[in-house]
Amino acid sequence: MPALGYFERVEKAYPWSNKAPDALYRMGLIYLRRGDTARAQAYFDKVREQFPDTAAARLALREDAS
């Protein structure tokens, strides 16, 4: 999936940029839609922990990957 690769590159190359929270959240959504709930939850948790005051973190709070 091209989008997943893009978000992974953003996470690796720019882990503390202003785009990182959105990339983490969107990777969580991709894995959730693929049915990989454990990996999705890991990305939702990561965005909430590393970037708690962002819109992406607030959106991640709404997602339930269990």
N, CA, C and O atoms as a printed pandas DataFrame, in Angstrom:
     atom_number atom_name residue_name chain_id  residue_number  x_coord  y_coord  z_coord
0              1         N          MET        A               1    0.848   -1.181    0.000
1              2        CA          MET        A               1    0.000    0.000    0.000
2              3         C          MET        A               1    0.890    1.240    0.000
3              4         O          MET        A               1    1.680    1.427    0.925
4              5         N          PRO        A               2    0.777    2.078   -1.008
5              6        CA          PRO        A               2    1.640    3.258   -1.104
6              7         C          PRO        A               2    1.492    4.213    0.084
7              8         O          PRO        A               2    2.491    4.758    0.553
8              9         N          ALA        A               3    0.292    4.423    0.573
9             10        CA          ALA        A               3    0.088    5.358    1.686
10            11         C          ALA        A               3    0.828    4.891    2.929
11            12         O          ALA        A               3    1.457    5.694    3.618
12            13         N          LEU        A               4    0.757    3.622    3.213
13            14        CA          LEU        A               4    1.432    3.091    4.395
14            15         C          LEU        A               4    2.934    3.334    4.300
15            16         O          LEU        A               4    3.565    3.721    5.284
16            17         N          GLY        A               5    3.502    3.113    3.135
17            18        CA          GLY        A               5    4.933    3.349    2.939
18            19         C          GLY        A               5    5.304    4.807    3.156
19            20         O          GLY        A               5    6.337    5.109    3.755
20            21         N          TYR        A               6    4.467    5.704    2.673
21            22        CA          TYR        A               6    4.710    7.130    2.866
22            23         C          TYR        A               6    4.696    7.477    4.354
23            24         O          TYR        A               6    5.602    8.154    4.839
24            25         N          PHE        A               7    3.678    7.020    5.078
25            26        CA          PHE        A               7    3.570    7.328    6.503
26            27         C          PHE        A               7    4.725    6.722    7.294
27            28         O          PHE        A               7    5.205    7.323    8.255
28            29         N          GLU        A               8    5.172    5.531    6.893
29            30        CA          GLU        A               8    6.321    4.919    7.561
30            31         C          GLU        A               8    7.584    5.750    7.345
31            32         O          GLU        A               8    8.391    5.908    8.261
32            33         N          ARG        A               9    7.752    6.279    6.141
33            34        CA          ARG        A               9    8.920    7.130    5.866
34            35         C          ARG        A               9    8.883    8.409    6.694
35            36         O          ARG        A               9    9.910    8.853    7.208
36            37         N          VAL        A              10    7.712    8.993    6.821
37            38        CA          VAL        A              10    7.579   10.201    7.647
38            39         C          VAL        A              10    7.954    9.882    9.092
39            40         O          VAL        A              10    8.686   10.639    9.729
40            41         N          GLU        A              11    7.449    8.761    9.606
41            42        CA          GLU        A              11    7.740    8.386   10.993
42            43         C          GLU        A              11    9.240    8.171   11.212
43            44         O          GLU        A              11    9.789    8.604   12.225
44            45         N          LYS        A              12    9.894    7.509   10.271
45            46        CA          LYS        A              12   11.322    7.195   10.438
46            47         C          LYS        A              12   12.222    8.415   10.208
47            48         O          LYS        A              12   13.166    8.640   10.964
48            49         N          ALA        A              13   11.933    9.194    9.176
49            50        CA          ALA        A              13   12.809   10.308    8.816
50            51         C          ALA        A              13   12.569   11.560    9.661
51            52         O          ALA        A              13   13.494   12.335    9.906
52            53         N          TYR        A              14   11.339   11.751   10.098
53            54        CA          TYR        A              14   10.982   12.981   10.826
54            55         C          TYR        A              14   10.132   12.645   12.051
55            56         O          TYR        A              14    8.982   13.074   12.133
56            57         N          PRO        A              15   10.672   11.891   12.999
57            58        CA          PRO        A              15    9.860   11.381   14.112
58            59         C          PRO        A              15    9.271   12.448   15.021
59            60         O          PRO        A              15    8.313   12.165   15.740
60            61         N          TRP        A              16    9.802   13.654   15.016
61            62        CA          TRP        A              16    9.263   14.700   15.887
62            63         C          TRP        A              16    8.736   15.897   15.090
63            64         O          TRP        A              16    8.558   16.981   15.646
64            65         N          SER        A              17    8.490   15.707   13.803
65            66        CA          SER        A              17    7.968   16.797   12.987
66            67         C          SER        A              17    6.480   17.003   13.262
67            68         O          SER        A              17    5.846   16.202   13.948
68            69         N          ASN        A              18    5.940   18.077   12.722
69            70        CA          ASN        A              18    4.515   18.331   12.922
70            71         C          ASN        A              18    3.640   17.363   12.120
71            72         O          ASN        A              18    2.430   17.304   12.339
72            73         N          LYS        A              19    4.226   16.619   11.212
73            74        CA          LYS        A              19    3.481   15.625   10.431
74            75         C          LYS        A              19    3.476   14.243   11.093
75            76         O          LYS        A              19    2.665   13.391   10.732
76            77         N          ALA        A              20    4.357   14.019   12.040
77            78        CA          ALA        A              20    4.483   12.707   12.671
78            79         C          ALA        A              20    3.203   12.240   13.362
79            80         O          ALA        A              20    2.829   11.080   13.188
80            81         N          PRO        A              21    2.510   13.079   14.136
81            82        CA          PRO        A              21    1.295   12.590   14.790
82            83         C          PRO        A              21    0.252   12.101   13.792
83            84         O          PRO        A              21   -0.373   11.062   14.003
84            85         N          ASP        A              22    0.063   12.849   12.705
85            86        CA          ASP        A              22   -0.906   12.432   11.696
86            87         C          ASP        A              22   -0.485   11.133   11.025
87            88         O          ASP        A              22   -1.320   10.273   10.744
88            89         N          ALA        A              23    0.812   10.993   10.768
89            90        CA          ALA        A              23    1.309    9.769   10.140
90            91         C          ALA        A              23    1.045    8.562   11.046
91            92         O          ALA        A              23    0.597    7.517   10.574
92            93         N          LEU        A              24    1.322    8.706   12.339
93            94        CA          LEU        A              24    1.086    7.599   13.275
94            95         C          LEU        A              24   -0.394    7.238   13.337
95            96         O          LEU        A              24   -0.760    6.063   13.307
96            97         N          TYR        A              25   -1.234    8.255   13.422
97            98        CA          TYR        A              25   -2.676    8.017   13.482
98            99         C          TYR        A              25   -3.172    7.313   12.221
99           100         O          TYR        A              25   -3.949    6.361   12.292
100          101         N          ARG        A              26   -2.717    7.788   11.084
101          102        CA          ARG        A              26   -3.171    7.183    9.830
102          103         C          ARG        A              26   -2.647    5.764    9.645
103          104         O          ARG        A              26   -3.328    4.922    9.058
104          105         N          MET        A              27   -1.450    5.495   10.138
105          106        CA          MET        A              27   -0.963    4.104   10.088
106          107         C          MET        A              27   -1.861    3.227   10.955
107          108         O          MET        A              27   -2.169    2.094   10.585
108          109         N          GLY        A              28   -2.279    3.741   12.095
109          110        CA          GLY        A              28   -3.214    2.991   12.933
110          111         C          GLY        A              28   -4.504    2.695   12.199
111          112         O          GLY        A              28   -5.025    1.583   12.279
112          113         N          LEU        A              29   -5.022    3.676   11.486
113          114        CA          LEU        A              29   -6.257    3.461   10.722
114          115         C          LEU        A              29   -6.071    2.410    9.635
115          116         O          LEU        A              29   -6.939    1.563    9.424
116          117         N          ILE        A              30   -4.944    2.469    8.953
117          118        CA          ILE        A              30   -4.689    1.489    7.890
118          119         C          ILE        A              30   -4.668    0.081    8.465
119          120         O          ILE        A              30   -5.296   -0.827    7.922
120          121         N          TYR        A              31   -3.941   -0.099    9.571
121          122        CA          TYR        A              31   -3.882   -1.434   10.162
122          123         C          TYR        A              31   -5.230   -1.861   10.722
123          124         O          TYR        A              31   -5.569   -3.044   10.674
124          125         N          LEU        A              32   -5.997   -0.931   11.248
125          126        CA          LEU        A              32   -7.328   -1.266   11.748
126          127         C          LEU        A              32   -8.210   -1.761   10.610
127          128         O          LEU        A              32   -8.931   -2.747   10.764
128          129         N          ARG        A              33   -8.155   -1.089    9.486
129          130        CA          ARG        A              33   -8.960   -1.501    8.327
130          131         C          ARG        A              33   -8.494   -2.828    7.748
131          132         O          ARG        A              33   -9.276   -3.551    7.130
132          133         N          ARG        A              34   -7.222   -3.145    7.949
133          134        CA          ARG        A              34   -6.701   -4.440    7.495
134          135         C          ARG        A              34   -7.052   -5.563    8.471
135          136         O          ARG        A              34   -6.861   -6.739    8.164
136          137         N          GLY        A              35   -7.560   -5.199    9.639
137          138        CA          GLY        A              35   -7.915   -6.206   10.638
138          139         C          GLY        A              35   -6.801   -6.518   11.616
139          140         O          GLY        A              35   -6.950   -7.414   12.446
140          141         N          ASP        A              36   -5.689   -5.806   11.542
141          142        CA          ASP        A              36   -4.565   -6.012   12.455
142          143         C          ASP        A              36   -4.748   -5.076   13.652
143          144         O          ASP        A              36   -4.116   -4.023   13.745
144          145         N          THR        A              37   -5.631   -5.491   14.563
145          146        CA          THR        A              37   -6.011   -4.613   15.670
146          147         C          THR        A              37   -4.869   -4.360   16.652
147          148         O          THR        A              37   -4.786   -3.276   17.230
148          149         N          ALA        A              38   -4.001   -5.328   16.847
149          150        CA          ALA        A              38   -2.888   -5.142   17.783
150          151         C          ALA        A              38   -1.942   -4.054   17.282
151          152         O          ALA        A              38   -1.534   -3.178   18.044
152          153         N          ARG        A              39   -1.603   -4.116   16.013
153          154        CA          ARG        A              39   -0.700   -3.108   15.455
154          155         C          ARG        A              39   -1.389   -1.739   15.394
155          156         O          ARG        A              39   -0.761   -0.713   15.656
156          157         N          ALA        A              40   -2.668   -1.730   15.052
157          158        CA          ALA        A              40   -3.421   -0.473   15.028
158          159         C          ALA        A              40   -3.414    0.174   16.409
159          160         O          ALA        A              40   -3.155    1.371   16.536
160          161         N          GLN        A              41   -3.698   -0.610   17.434
161          162        CA          GLN        A              41   -3.731   -0.064   18.790
162          163         C          GLN        A              41   -2.363    0.451   19.207
163          164         O          GLN        A              41   -2.271    1.453   19.917
164          165         N          ALA        A              42   -1.307   -0.213   18.779
165          166        CA          ALA        A              42    0.043    0.233   19.108
166          167         C          ALA        A              42    0.307    1.621   18.529
167          168         O          ALA        A              42    0.921    2.455   19.194
168          169         N          TYR        A              43   -0.145    1.882   17.303
169          170        CA          TYR        A              43    0.046    3.202   16.705
170          171         C          TYR        A              43   -0.837    4.249   17.375
171          172         O          TYR        A              43   -0.402    5.384   17.573
172          173         N          PHE        A              44   -2.067    3.887   17.724
173          174        CA          PHE        A              44   -2.932    4.836   18.430
174          175         C          PHE        A              44   -2.335    5.190   19.789
175          176         O          PHE        A              44   -2.350    6.351   20.198
176          177         N          ASP        A              45   -1.816    4.194   20.477
177          178        CA          ASP        A              45   -1.177    4.449   21.777
178          179         C          ASP        A              45    0.049    5.331   21.617
179          180         O          ASP        A              45    0.274    6.241   22.414
180          181         N          LYS        A              46    0.836    5.065   20.595
181          182        CA          LYS        A              46    2.072    5.819   20.376
182          183         C          LYS        A              46    1.784    7.295   20.108
183          184         O          LYS        A              46    2.458    8.166   20.658
184          185         N          VAL        A              47    0.797    7.579   19.276
185          186        CA          VAL        A              47    0.489    8.981   18.991
186          187         C          VAL        A              47   -0.041    9.677   20.243
187          188         O          VAL        A              47    0.254   10.852   20.465
188          189         N          ARG        A              48   -0.817    8.972   21.059
189          190        CA          ARG        A              48   -1.340    9.580   22.294
190          191         C          ARG        A              48   -0.227    9.836   23.297
191          192         O          ARG        A              48   -0.252   10.840   24.008
192          193         N          GLU        A              49    0.743    8.941   23.362
193          194        CA          GLU        A              49    1.837    9.083   24.325
194          195         C          GLU        A              49    2.856   10.143   23.888
195          196         O          GLU        A              49    3.286   10.964   24.699
196          197         N          GLN        A              50    3.236   10.124   22.622
197          198        CA          GLN        A              50    4.288   11.024   22.151
198          199         C          GLN        A              50    3.783   12.427   21.818
199          200         O          GLN        A              50    4.531   13.400   21.917
200          201         N          PHE        A              51    2.518   12.529   21.424
201          202        CA          PHE        A              51    1.972   13.811   20.982
202          203         C          PHE        A              51    0.595   14.037   21.609
203          204         O          PHE        A              51   -0.394   14.158   20.885
204          205         N          PRO        A              52    0.512   14.096   22.932
205          206        CA          PRO        A              52   -0.793   14.114   23.612
206          207         C          PRO        A              52   -1.654   15.339   23.323
207          208         O          PRO        A              52   -2.876   15.264   23.450
208          209         N          ASP        A              53   -1.064   16.446   22.944
209          210        CA          ASP        A              53   -1.837   17.675   22.745
210          211         C          ASP        A              53   -2.121   17.972   21.279
211          212         O          ASP        A              53   -2.223   19.134   20.884
212          213         N          THR        A              54   -2.246   16.930   20.480
213          214        CA          THR        A              54   -2.491   17.130   19.051
214          215         C          THR        A              54   -3.874   16.627   18.667
215          216         O          THR        A              54   -4.490   15.839   19.384
216          217         N          ALA        A              55   -4.342   17.094   17.529
217          218        CA          ALA        A              55   -5.623   16.623   17.002
218          219         C          ALA        A              55   -5.568   15.121   16.720
219          220         O          ALA        A              55   -6.552   14.413   16.934
220          221         N          ALA        A              56   -4.434   14.639   16.246
221          222        CA          ALA        A              56   -4.291   13.207   15.959
222          223         C          ALA        A              56   -4.446   12.379   17.226
223          224         O          ALA        A              56   -5.052   11.308   17.192
224          225         N          ALA        A              57   -3.910   12.854   18.339
225          226        CA          ALA        A              57   -4.050   12.137   19.607
226          227         C          ALA        A              57   -5.507   12.109   20.047
227          228         O          ALA        A              57   -5.985   11.091   20.549
228          229         N          ARG        A              58   -6.213   13.212   19.863
229          230        CA          ARG        A              58   -7.631   13.247   20.230
230          231         C          ARG        A              58   -8.435   12.290   19.357
231          232         O          ARG        A              58   -9.346   11.620   19.844
232          233         N          LEU        A              59   -8.101   12.225   18.073
233          234        CA          LEU        A              59   -8.786   11.276   17.192
234          235         C          LEU        A              59   -8.462    9.839   17.580
235          236         O          LEU        A              59   -9.332    8.968   17.536
236          237         N          ALA        A              60   -7.229    9.594   17.955
237          238        CA          ALA        A              60   -6.810    8.243   18.347
238          239         C          ALA        A              60   -7.554    7.784   19.596
239          240         O          ALA        A              60   -7.786    6.588   19.770
240          241         N          LEU        A              61   -7.927    8.712   20.459
241          242        CA          LEU        A              61   -8.697    8.350   21.645
242          243         C          LEU        A              61  -10.046    7.771   21.288
243          244         O          LEU        A              61  -10.590    6.949   22.025
244          245         N          ARG        A              62  -10.586    8.193   20.166
245          246        CA          ARG        A              62  -11.908    7.715   19.726
246          247         C          ARG        A              62  -11.858    6.330   19.101
247          248         O          ARG        A              62  -12.877    5.645   19.022
248          249         N          GLU        A              63  -10.690    5.920   18.664
249          250        CA          GLU        A              63  -10.564    4.625   17.984
250          251         C          GLU        A              63  -10.443    3.497   19.014
251          252         O          GLU        A              63   -9.738    3.610   20.016
252          253         N          ASP        A              64  -11.139    2.438   18.732
253          254        CA          ASP        A              64  -11.057    1.255   19.575
254          255         C          ASP        A              64  -10.642    0.092   18.694
255          256         O          ASP        A              64  -11.444   -0.435   17.923
256          257         N          ALA        A              65   -9.394   -0.301   18.814
257          258        CA          ALA        A              65   -8.871   -1.365   17.942
258          259         C          ALA        A              65   -9.048   -2.750   18.554
259          260         O          ALA        A              65   -8.609   -3.740   17.968
260          261         N          SER        A              66   -9.675   -2.837   19.704
261          262        CA          SER        A              66   -9.814   -4.157   20.341
262          263         C          SER        A              66  -10.944   -4.971   19.753
263          264         O          SER        A              66  -11.182   -6.099   20.185
